[in-house]
mmCIF file of C-alpha atoms in Angstrom:
data_model
loop_
_atom_site.group_PDB
_atom_site.id
_atom_site.type_symbol
_atom_site.label_atom_id
_atom_site.label_comp_id
_atom_site.label_asym_id
_atom_site.label_seq_id
_atom_site.Cartn_x
_atom_site.Cartn_y
_atom_site.Cartn_z
ATOM 1 C CA UNK F 1 2.819 14.180 -22.117
ATOM 2 C CA UNK F 2 0.524 17.213 -22.118
ATOM 3 C CA UNK F 3 -3.168 16.563 -22.682
ATOM 4 C CA UNK F 4 -5.651 19.192 -23.831
ATOM 5 C CA UNK F 5 -9.394 18.996 -24.446
ATOM 6 C CA UNK F 6 -11.317 21.670 -26.258
ATOM 7 C CA UNK F 7 -14.334 22.319 -28.452
ATOM 8 C CA UNK F 8 -13.994 23.878 -31.907
ATOM 9 C CA UNK F 9 -15.455 23.794 -35.425
ATOM 10 C CA UNK F 10 -14.292 23.055 -38.960
ATOM 11 C CA UNK F 11 -15.678 23.463 -42.451
ATOM 12 C CA UNK F 12 -18.372 20.793 -42.525
ATOM 13 C CA UNK F 13 -19.020 20.084 -38.862
ATOM 14 C CA UNK F 14 -20.777 22.280 -36.301
ATOM 15 C CA UNK F 15 -19.511 21.209 -32.918
ATOM 16 C CA UNK F 16 -20.029 21.288 -29.210
ATOM 17 C CA UNK F 17 -18.712 18.637 -26.861
ATOM 18 C CA UNK F 18 -20.892 15.511 -26.811
ATOM 19 C CA UNK F 19 -22.598 14.840 -23.522
ATOM 20 C CA UNK F 20 -22.239 11.307 -22.220
ATOM 21 C CA UNK F 21 -25.766 10.159 -23.011
ATOM 22 C CA UNK F 22 -28.615 10.732 -25.413
ATOM 23 C CA UNK F 23 -31.246 8.032 -25.450
ATOM 24 C CA UNK F 24 -33.131 6.604 -28.381
ATOM 25 C CA UNK F 25 -35.136 3.458 -28.944
ATOM 26 C CA UNK F 26 -35.394 1.716 -32.265
ATOM 27 C CA UNK F 27 -35.344 4.740 -34.577
ATOM 28 C CA UNK F 28 -33.046 7.775 -34.677
ATOM 29 C CA UNK F 29 -31.343 8.674 -31.420
ATOM 30 C CA UNK F 30 -31.894 12.095 -29.963
ATOM 31 C CA UNK F 31 -28.774 14.238 -30.028
ATOM 32 C CA UNK F 32 -27.377 15.969 -26.964
ATOM 33 C CA UNK F 33 -27.746 19.731 -26.993
ATOM 34 C CA UNK F 34 -25.236 21.168 -29.455
ATOM 35 C CA UNK F 35 -23.978 17.790 -30.660
ATOM 36 C CA UNK F 36 -21.960 17.380 -33.838
ATOM 37 C CA UNK F 37 -23.916 17.578 -37.080
ATOM 38 C CA UNK F 38 -22.423 16.901 -40.495
ATOM 39 C CA UNK F 39 -23.418 19.083 -43.403
ATOM 40 C CA UNK F 40 -22.928 18.158 -47.033
ATOM 41 C CA UNK F 41 -23.709 15.292 -49.371
ATOM 42 C CA UNK F 42 -24.117 12.218 -47.190
ATOM 43 C CA UNK F 43 -25.395 8.819 -48.456
ATOM 44 C CA UNK F 44 -29.058 8.246 -47.661
ATOM 45 C CA UNK F 45 -29.779 4.873 -49.284
ATOM 46 C CA UNK F 46 -31.496 2.362 -47.001
ATOM 47 C CA UNK F 47 -29.282 -0.673 -47.561
ATOM 48 C CA UNK F 48 -30.666 -2.746 -44.704
ATOM 49 C CA UNK F 49 -34.387 -2.606 -45.510
ATOM 50 C CA UNK F 50 -34.323 -6.105 -47.017
ATOM 51 C CA UNK F 51 -32.663 -7.775 -44.008
ATOM 52 C CA UNK F 52 -34.751 -10.694 -42.747
ATOM 53 C CA UNK F 53 -34.555 -12.454 -39.417
ATOM 54 C CA UNK F 54 -31.796 -15.062 -39.366
ATOM 55 C CA UNK F 55 -33.438 -17.815 -37.335
ATOM 56 C CA UNK F 56 -30.268 -19.871 -36.986
ATOM 57 C CA UNK F 57 -28.351 -16.894 -35.618
ATOM 58 C CA UNK F 58 -31.227 -15.854 -33.347
ATOM 59 C CA UNK F 59 -31.301 -19.335 -31.786
ATOM 60 C CA UNK F 60 -27.805 -18.640 -30.430
ATOM 61 C CA UNK F 61 -29.036 -15.749 -28.289
ATOM 62 C CA UNK F 62 -29.427 -16.314 -24.547
ATOM 63 C CA UNK F 63 -33.009 -17.148 -23.566
ATOM 64 C CA UNK F 64 -33.372 -13.940 -21.545
ATOM 65 C CA UNK F 65 -32.477 -11.837 -24.601
ATOM 66 C CA UNK F 66 -34.857 -13.729 -26.875
ATOM 67 C CA UNK F 67 -37.580 -13.194 -24.296
ATOM 68 C CA UNK F 68 -36.989 -9.464 -23.865
ATOM 69 C CA UNK F 69 -36.341 -8.805 -27.563
ATOM 70 C CA UNK F 70 -34.095 -5.851 -26.750
ATOM 71 C CA UNK F 71 -30.438 -4.995 -26.242
ATOM 72 C CA UNK F 72 -28.833 -1.837 -24.889
ATOM 73 C CA UNK F 73 -26.155 -0.428 -27.183
ATOM 74 C CA UNK F 74 -23.676 2.353 -26.440
ATOM 75 C CA UNK F 75 -22.677 4.225 -29.592
ATOM 76 C CA UNK F 76 -19.576 6.341 -29.952
ATOM 77 C CA UNK F 77 -20.416 9.195 -32.333
ATOM 78 C CA UNK F 78 -17.662 11.046 -34.151
ATOM 79 C CA UNK F 79 -17.409 11.684 -37.878
ATOM 80 C CA UNK F 80 -18.097 9.974 -41.229
ATOM 81 C CA UNK F 81 -18.013 7.280 -42.350
ATOM 82 C CA UNK F 82 -18.263 5.583 -38.941
ATOM 83 C CA UNK F 83 -21.000 7.283 -36.895
ATOM 84 C CA UNK F 84 -22.218 10.881 -36.865
ATOM 85 C CA UNK F 85 -25.308 13.088 -36.739
ATOM 86 C CA UNK F 86 -26.940 14.227 -39.942
ATOM 87 C CA UNK F 87 -27.595 17.913 -40.509
ATOM 88 C CA UNK F 88 -30.737 17.877 -38.350
ATOM 89 C CA UNK F 89 -28.557 17.123 -35.326
ATOM 90 C CA UNK F 90 -30.856 14.250 -34.353
ATOM 91 C CA UNK F 91 -30.529 11.457 -36.892
ATOM 92 C CA UNK F 92 -27.591 9.085 -36.532
ATOM 93 C CA UNK F 93 -25.905 7.740 -39.643
ATOM 94 C CA UNK F 94 -22.760 5.894 -40.654
ATOM 95 C CA UNK F 95 -21.377 2.433 -41.232
ATOM 96 C CA UNK F 96 -21.392 1.558 -37.513
ATOM 97 C CA UNK F 97 -25.059 2.519 -37.310
ATOM 98 C CA UNK F 98 -25.997 0.456 -40.372
ATOM 99 C CA UNK F 99 -24.067 -2.610 -39.202
ATOM 100 C CA UNK F 100 -25.626 -2.509 -35.732
ATOM 101 C CA UNK F 101 -29.142 -2.024 -37.095
ATOM 102 C CA UNK F 102 -28.660 -4.793 -39.666
ATOM 103 C CA UNK F 103 -27.445 -7.262 -37.031
ATOM 104 C CA UNK F 104 -30.362 -6.338 -34.770
ATOM 105 C CA UNK F 105 -32.837 -7.015 -37.586
ATOM 106 C CA UNK F 106 -31.155 -10.330 -38.356
ATOM 107 C CA UNK F 107 -31.454 -11.340 -34.704
ATOM 108 C CA UNK F 108 -35.018 -10.087 -34.338
ATOM 109 C CA UNK F 109 -34.033 -7.541 -31.696
ATOM 110 C CA UNK F 110 -34.751 -3.892 -30.993
ATOM 111 C CA UNK F 111 -31.785 -1.758 -29.979
ATOM 112 C CA UNK F 112 -32.009 0.795 -27.216
ATOM 113 C CA UNK F 113 -29.200 3.015 -28.419
ATOM 114 C CA UNK F 114 -27.488 5.476 -26.111
ATOM 115 C CA UNK F 115 -24.816 7.862 -27.340
ATOM 116 C CA UNK F 116 -21.732 7.848 -25.119
ATOM 117 C CA UNK F 117 -18.245 9.303 -25.249
ATOM 118 C CA UNK F 118 -15.769 6.929 -26.841
ATOM 119 C CA UNK F 119 -13.550 6.602 -23.781
ATOM 120 C CA UNK F 120 -16.550 5.799 -21.532
ATOM 121 C CA UNK F 121 -17.977 2.878 -23.507
ATOM 122 C CA UNK F 122 -15.532 0.037 -22.823
ATOM 123 C CA UNK F 123 -15.470 0.561 -19.024
ATOM 124 C CA UNK F 124 -19.277 0.772 -19.064
ATOM 125 C CA UNK F 125 -19.500 -2.565 -20.877
ATOM 126 C CA UNK F 126 -17.267 -4.137 -18.269
ATOM 127 C CA UNK F 127 -19.528 -2.807 -15.496
ATOM 128 C CA UNK F 128 -22.648 -4.176 -17.177
ATOM 129 C CA UNK F 129 -24.239 -0.823 -18.026
ATOM 130 C CA UNK F 130 -24.599 -1.775 -21.713
ATOM 131 C CA UNK F 131 -24.899 -5.059 -23.598
ATOM 132 C CA UNK F 132 -22.842 -3.995 -26.625
ATOM 133 C CA UNK F 133 -20.820 -1.042 -27.866
ATOM 134 C CA UNK F 134 -19.898 0.418 -31.238
ATOM 135 C CA UNK F 135 -17.349 3.103 -32.059
ATOM 136 C CA UNK F 136 -14.779 1.697 -34.489
ATOM 137 C CA UNK F 137 -13.243 -0.293 -31.646
ATOM 138 C CA UNK F 138 -9.995 -1.892 -32.800
ATOM 139 C CA UNK F 139 -9.103 -5.323 -31.452
ATOM 140 C CA UNK F 140 -5.895 -5.119 -29.407
ATOM 141 C CA UNK F 141 -4.248 -7.531 -26.999
ATOM 142 C CA UNK F 142 -4.724 -5.077 -24.132
ATOM 143 C CA UNK F 143 -8.440 -4.721 -24.805
ATOM 144 C CA UNK F 144 -8.925 -8.469 -25.205
ATOM 145 C CA UNK F 145 -8.062 -8.872 -21.513
ATOM 146 C CA UNK F 146 -11.374 -7.322 -20.464
ATOM 147 C CA UNK F 147 -13.465 -7.058 -23.648
ATOM 148 C CA UNK F 148 -14.829 -9.552 -26.173
ATOM 149 C CA UNK F 149 -15.198 -8.532 -29.811
ATOM 150 C CA UNK F 150 -17.175 -9.721 -32.807
ATOM 151 C CA UNK F 151 -15.426 -8.355 -35.888
ATOM 152 C CA UNK F 152 -17.177 -6.807 -38.873
ATOM 153 C CA UNK F 153 -14.581 -4.659 -40.664
ATOM 154 C CA UNK F 154 -10.837 -4.058 -40.842
ATOM 155 C CA UNK F 155 -9.740 -0.462 -40.391
ATOM 156 C CA UNK F 156 -6.781 0.763 -38.363
ATOM 157 C CA UNK F 157 -4.394 3.614 -37.733
ATOM 158 C CA UNK F 158 -3.189 6.302 -40.101
ATOM 159 C CA UNK F 159 -1.975 9.889 -40.334
ATOM 160 C CA UNK F 160 -2.993 13.163 -41.966
ATOM 161 C CA UNK F 161 -1.134 16.465 -42.296
ATOM 162 C CA UNK F 162 -1.531 19.916 -43.820
ATOM 163 C CA UNK F 163 -0.444 20.340 -47.417
ATOM 164 C CA UNK F 164 2.521 22.449 -46.277
ATOM 165 C CA UNK F 165 3.996 19.581 -44.238
ATOM 166 C CA UNK F 166 7.313 18.082 -45.301
ATOM 167 C CA UNK F 167 6.155 14.647 -44.164
ATOM 168 C CA UNK F 168 5.393 12.193 -46.962
ATOM 169 C CA UNK F 169 5.042 8.918 -45.071
ATOM 170 C CA UNK F 170 5.350 7.757 -41.464
ATOM 171 C CA UNK F 171 6.664 4.233 -41.154
ATOM 172 C CA UNK F 172 8.311 4.656 -37.744
ATOM 173 C CA UNK F 173 7.020 6.783 -34.869
ATOM 174 C CA UNK F 174 10.462 8.286 -34.310
ATOM 175 C CA UNK F 175 9.658 10.360 -37.397
ATOM 176 C CA UNK F 176 7.277 12.251 -35.101
ATOM 177 C CA UNK F 177 10.006 13.285 -32.640
ATOM 178 C CA UNK F 178 9.786 17.010 -31.900
ATOM 179 C CA UNK F 179 6.311 17.316 -33.452
ATOM 180 C CA UNK F 180 2.852 17.769 -31.951
ATOM 181 C CA UNK F 181 0.380 14.982 -32.680
ATOM 182 C CA UNK F 182 -3.397 15.381 -32.293
ATOM 183 C CA UNK F 183 -5.631 12.372 -31.667
ATOM 184 C CA UNK F 184 -8.790 11.188 -29.920
ATOM 185 C CA UNK F 185 -8.916 10.555 -26.192
ATOM 186 C CA UNK F 186 -9.141 6.948 -25.038
ATOM 187 C CA UNK F 187 -8.242 5.520 -28.438
ATOM 188 C CA UNK F 188 -5.736 2.979 -29.723
ATOM 189 C CA UNK F 189 -3.935 5.947 -31.291
ATOM 190 C CA UNK F 190 -3.334 7.550 -27.918
ATOM 191 C CA UNK F 191 -2.183 4.197 -26.519
ATOM 192 C CA UNK F 192 0.202 3.599 -29.430
ATOM 193 C CA UNK F 193 1.727 7.050 -29.053
ATOM 194 C CA UNK F 194 2.149 6.671 -25.298
ATOM 195 C CA UNK F 195 3.744 3.237 -25.611
ATOM 196 C CA UNK F 196 6.329 4.529 -28.069
ATOM 197 C CA UNK F 197 7.052 7.960 -26.625
ATOM 198 C CA UNK F 198 10.255 6.756 -24.963
ATOM 199 C CA UNK F 199 11.825 5.932 -28.328
ATOM 200 C CA UNK F 200 12.558 9.585 -29.051
ATOM 201 C CA UNK F 201 14.491 10.010 -25.792
ATOM 202 C CA UNK F 202 16.182 6.628 -26.351
ATOM 203 C CA UNK F 203 17.561 7.974 -29.615
ATOM 204 C CA UNK F 204 18.584 11.304 -28.062
ATOM 205 C CA UNK F 205 15.805 13.291 -29.711
ATOM 206 C CA UNK F 206 13.062 15.565 -28.404
ATOM 207 C CA UNK F 207 9.866 13.687 -27.577
ATOM 208 C CA UNK F 208 6.717 14.297 -29.579
ATOM 209 C CA UNK F 209 3.856 16.016 -27.789
ATOM 210 C CA UNK F 210 0.420 14.396 -27.820
ATOM 211 C CA UNK F 211 -2.751 16.487 -27.717
ATOM 212 C CA UNK F 212 -5.921 14.473 -27.065
ATOM 213 C CA UNK F 213 -9.481 15.638 -27.642
ATOM 214 C CA UNK F 214 -12.833 14.118 -26.697
ATOM 215 C CA UNK F 215 -14.409 15.528 -29.867
ATOM 216 C CA UNK F 216 -13.231 14.442 -33.309
ATOM 217 C CA UNK F 217 -13.900 17.808 -34.947
ATOM 218 C CA UNK F 218 -11.613 19.488 -32.426
ATOM 219 C CA UNK F 219 -8.812 17.135 -33.487
ATOM 220 C CA UNK F 220 -9.127 18.358 -37.072
ATOM 221 C CA UNK F 221 -9.347 21.977 -36.002
ATOM 222 C CA UNK F 222 -6.049 21.670 -34.138
ATOM 223 C CA UNK F 223 -4.396 20.481 -37.347
ATOM 224 C CA UNK F 224 -5.990 23.094 -39.582
ATOM 225 C CA UNK F 225 -5.102 25.937 -37.234
ATOM 226 C CA UNK F 226 -1.499 24.797 -36.791
ATOM 227 C CA UNK F 227 -1.714 23.819 -33.132
ATOM 228 C CA UNK F 228 -0.658 20.309 -34.151
ATOM 229 C CA UNK F 229 1.616 19.058 -36.911
ATOM 230 C CA UNK F 230 0.137 15.604 -37.495
ATOM 231 C CA UNK F 231 -3.224 13.950 -36.893
ATOM 232 C CA UNK F 232 -3.526 10.256 -36.032
ATOM 233 C CA UNK F 233 -6.910 8.592 -36.460
ATOM 234 C CA UNK F 234 -8.828 5.845 -38.264
ATOM 235 C CA UNK F 235 -7.833 5.064 -41.836
ATOM 236 C CA UNK F 236 -11.396 5.308 -43.142
ATOM 237 C CA UNK F 237 -12.127 8.487 -41.210
ATOM 238 C CA UNK F 238 -8.953 10.144 -42.469
ATOM 239 C CA UNK F 239 -9.577 9.206 -46.097
ATOM 240 C CA UNK F 240 -13.065 10.671 -45.922
ATOM 241 C CA UNK F 241 -12.213 13.843 -44.002
ATOM 242 C CA UNK F 242 -9.394 15.024 -46.264
ATOM 243 C CA UNK F 243 -11.756 14.907 -49.257
ATOM 244 C CA UNK F 244 -14.031 17.355 -47.455
ATOM 245 C CA UNK F 245 -11.420 19.886 -46.346
ATOM 246 C CA UNK F 246 -8.992 21.908 -48.432
ATOM 247 C CA UNK F 247 -5.360 22.095 -47.472
ATOM 248 C CA UNK F 248 -5.140 18.670 -45.838
ATOM 249 C CA UNK F 249 -3.922 15.324 -47.113
ATOM 250 C CA UNK F 250 -3.984 11.711 -46.029
ATOM 251 C CA UNK F 251 -0.437 10.636 -45.328
ATOM 252 C CA UNK F 252 -0.469 6.835 -45.092
ATOM 253 C CA UNK F 253 -1.763 3.791 -43.321
ATOM 254 C CA UNK F 254 0.354 2.882 -40.321
ATOM 255 C CA UNK F 255 -1.259 -0.211 -38.850
ATOM 256 C CA UNK F 256 -4.333 -2.297 -39.657
ATOM 257 C CA UNK F 257 -6.679 -3.507 -36.911
ATOM 258 C CA UNK F 258 -9.771 -5.666 -36.907
ATOM 259 C CA UNK F 259 -12.783 -3.680 -35.728
ATOM 260 C CA UNK F 260 -15.735 -5.190 -33.920
ATOM 261 C CA UNK F 261 -18.785 -4.946 -31.746
ATOM 262 C CA UNK F 262 -17.561 -4.732 -28.166
ATOM 263 C CA UNK F 263 -18.924 -6.724 -25.206
ATOM 264 C CA UNK F 264 -18.029 -7.484 -21.615
ATOM 265 C CA UNK F 265 -15.560 -10.356 -21.309
ATOM 266 C CA UNK F 266 -17.251 -13.749 -21.449
ATOM 267 C CA UNK F 267 -20.425 -12.459 -23.093
ATOM 268 C CA UNK F 268 -22.921 -15.111 -24.284
ATOM 269 C CA UNK F 269 -23.964 -12.754 -27.102
ATOM 270 C CA UNK F 270 -20.854 -13.195 -29.250
ATOM 271 C CA UNK F 271 -21.837 -16.397 -31.158
ATOM 272 C CA UNK F 272 -25.179 -14.908 -32.232
ATOM 273 C CA UNK F 273 -23.588 -11.648 -33.379
ATOM 274 C CA UNK F 274 -20.899 -13.552 -35.291
ATOM 275 C CA UNK F 275 -23.510 -15.687 -37.059
ATOM 276 C CA UNK F 276 -25.568 -12.588 -37.868
ATOM 277 C CA UNK F 277 -22.593 -10.749 -39.399
ATOM 278 C CA UNK F 278 -21.689 -13.766 -41.509
ATOM 279 C CA UNK F 279 -25.313 -14.037 -42.586
ATOM 280 C CA UNK F 280 -25.265 -10.405 -43.732
ATOM 281 C CA UNK F 281 -22.211 -11.249 -45.807
ATOM 282 C CA UNK F 282 -23.984 -14.187 -47.405
ATOM 283 C CA UNK F 283 -27.125 -12.234 -48.362
ATOM 284 C CA UNK F 284 -25.245 -9.242 -49.807
ATOM 285 C CA UNK F 285 -26.119 -6.713 -47.084
ATOM 286 C CA UNK F 286 -22.523 -6.576 -45.891
ATOM 287 C CA UNK F 287 -21.211 -5.450 -49.284
ATOM 288 C CA UNK F 288 -24.028 -2.931 -49.683
ATOM 289 C CA UNK F 289 -23.127 -1.243 -46.397
ATOM 290 C CA UNK F 290 -19.439 -1.018 -47.320
ATOM 291 C CA UNK F 291 -20.208 0.376 -50.783
ATOM 292 C CA UNK F 292 -22.624 2.943 -49.360
ATOM 293 C CA UNK F 293 -19.931 4.368 -47.100
ATOM 294 C CA UNK F 294 -16.976 3.954 -49.489
ATOM 295 C CA UNK F 295 -15.161 1.485 -47.243
ATOM 296 C CA UNK F 296 -14.907 -1.611 -49.432
ATOM 297 C CA UNK F 297 -11.170 -1.804 -48.650
ATOM 298 C CA UNK F 298 -12.186 -2.639 -45.074
ATOM 299 C CA UNK F 299 -14.034 -5.859 -45.927
ATOM 300 C CA UNK F 300 -13.173 -8.980 -43.930
ATOM 301 C CA UNK F 301 -13.560 -12.566 -45.125
ATOM 302 C CA UNK F 302 -15.467 -13.767 -42.101
ATOM 303 C CA UNK F 303 -16.480 -12.474 -38.677
ATOM 304 C CA UNK F 304 -14.377 -13.674 -35.767
ATOM 305 C CA UNK F 305 -14.740 -13.633 -32.000
ATOM 306 C CA UNK F 306 -11.843 -11.789 -30.321
ATOM 307 C CA UNK F 307 -9.103 -12.688 -32.821
ATOM 308 C CA UNK F 308 -5.484 -11.889 -31.933
ATOM 309 C CA UNK F 309 -4.348 -8.345 -32.643
ATOM 310 C CA UNK F 310 -2.992 -7.931 -36.156
ATOM 311 C CA UNK F 311 0.780 -7.533 -36.034
#
């Protein structure tokens, strides 16, 4: 299937391709030159200010981590409500940012956050470059072979189209046969599309074409400008984005996935992160984060360590 990568812009986002790294420590991360910045009314409430150290969760950390008091975190930055740059192009915001910062406070740790491209984070965790990664990483059976997860929300896969599209709902990927689908590089969406591409040929129909982009704004631009017919992305991201752009509509949810903090396989950090997430649920912080970002439909009952993929 053809693959294209490009940099573009759309109504609310000023874009240039994200460089692989931009370091920050504790506070806001510094943005790469020309990185995405979101303009418009974005929630600013500090919903994690009241988080206290969870001593029981912190006791589960490895001794070396308790001693150092720091963890390195790779953050995938895309668009609201997950993780993005505010208008100043320097300050990170989003549900992923709030959840990571809240867990760090609960564990008594300081995060050294480094912005990385989505497709680079999981391999870098496996190599030991980072301790933990965020980026709306869905839990799949393929990923569970090399990555451990600690879940904190439930999101998943969905579709969006232009208002002039005849599509009303996609319940089977053969409905995409003959169309061009835009999605993010290195994502579960790309994997799902690749795994099912053969079904069009099996049914005697023209295959769909997949266009992948490293930058989320470029995915939306391809749809708006007619270079793609359908966009496949996160449910929460799609719901938010179509409210900010005229002429586009959310089509439907296709598949739900648990989403979690990502770690190298066999990490000793998972029990502490799980306890911290569940503690945030108990003290009300969890609900405050979801309400802030309009993602209450993504709440989970309890955090789990590498649960089976939702089928």
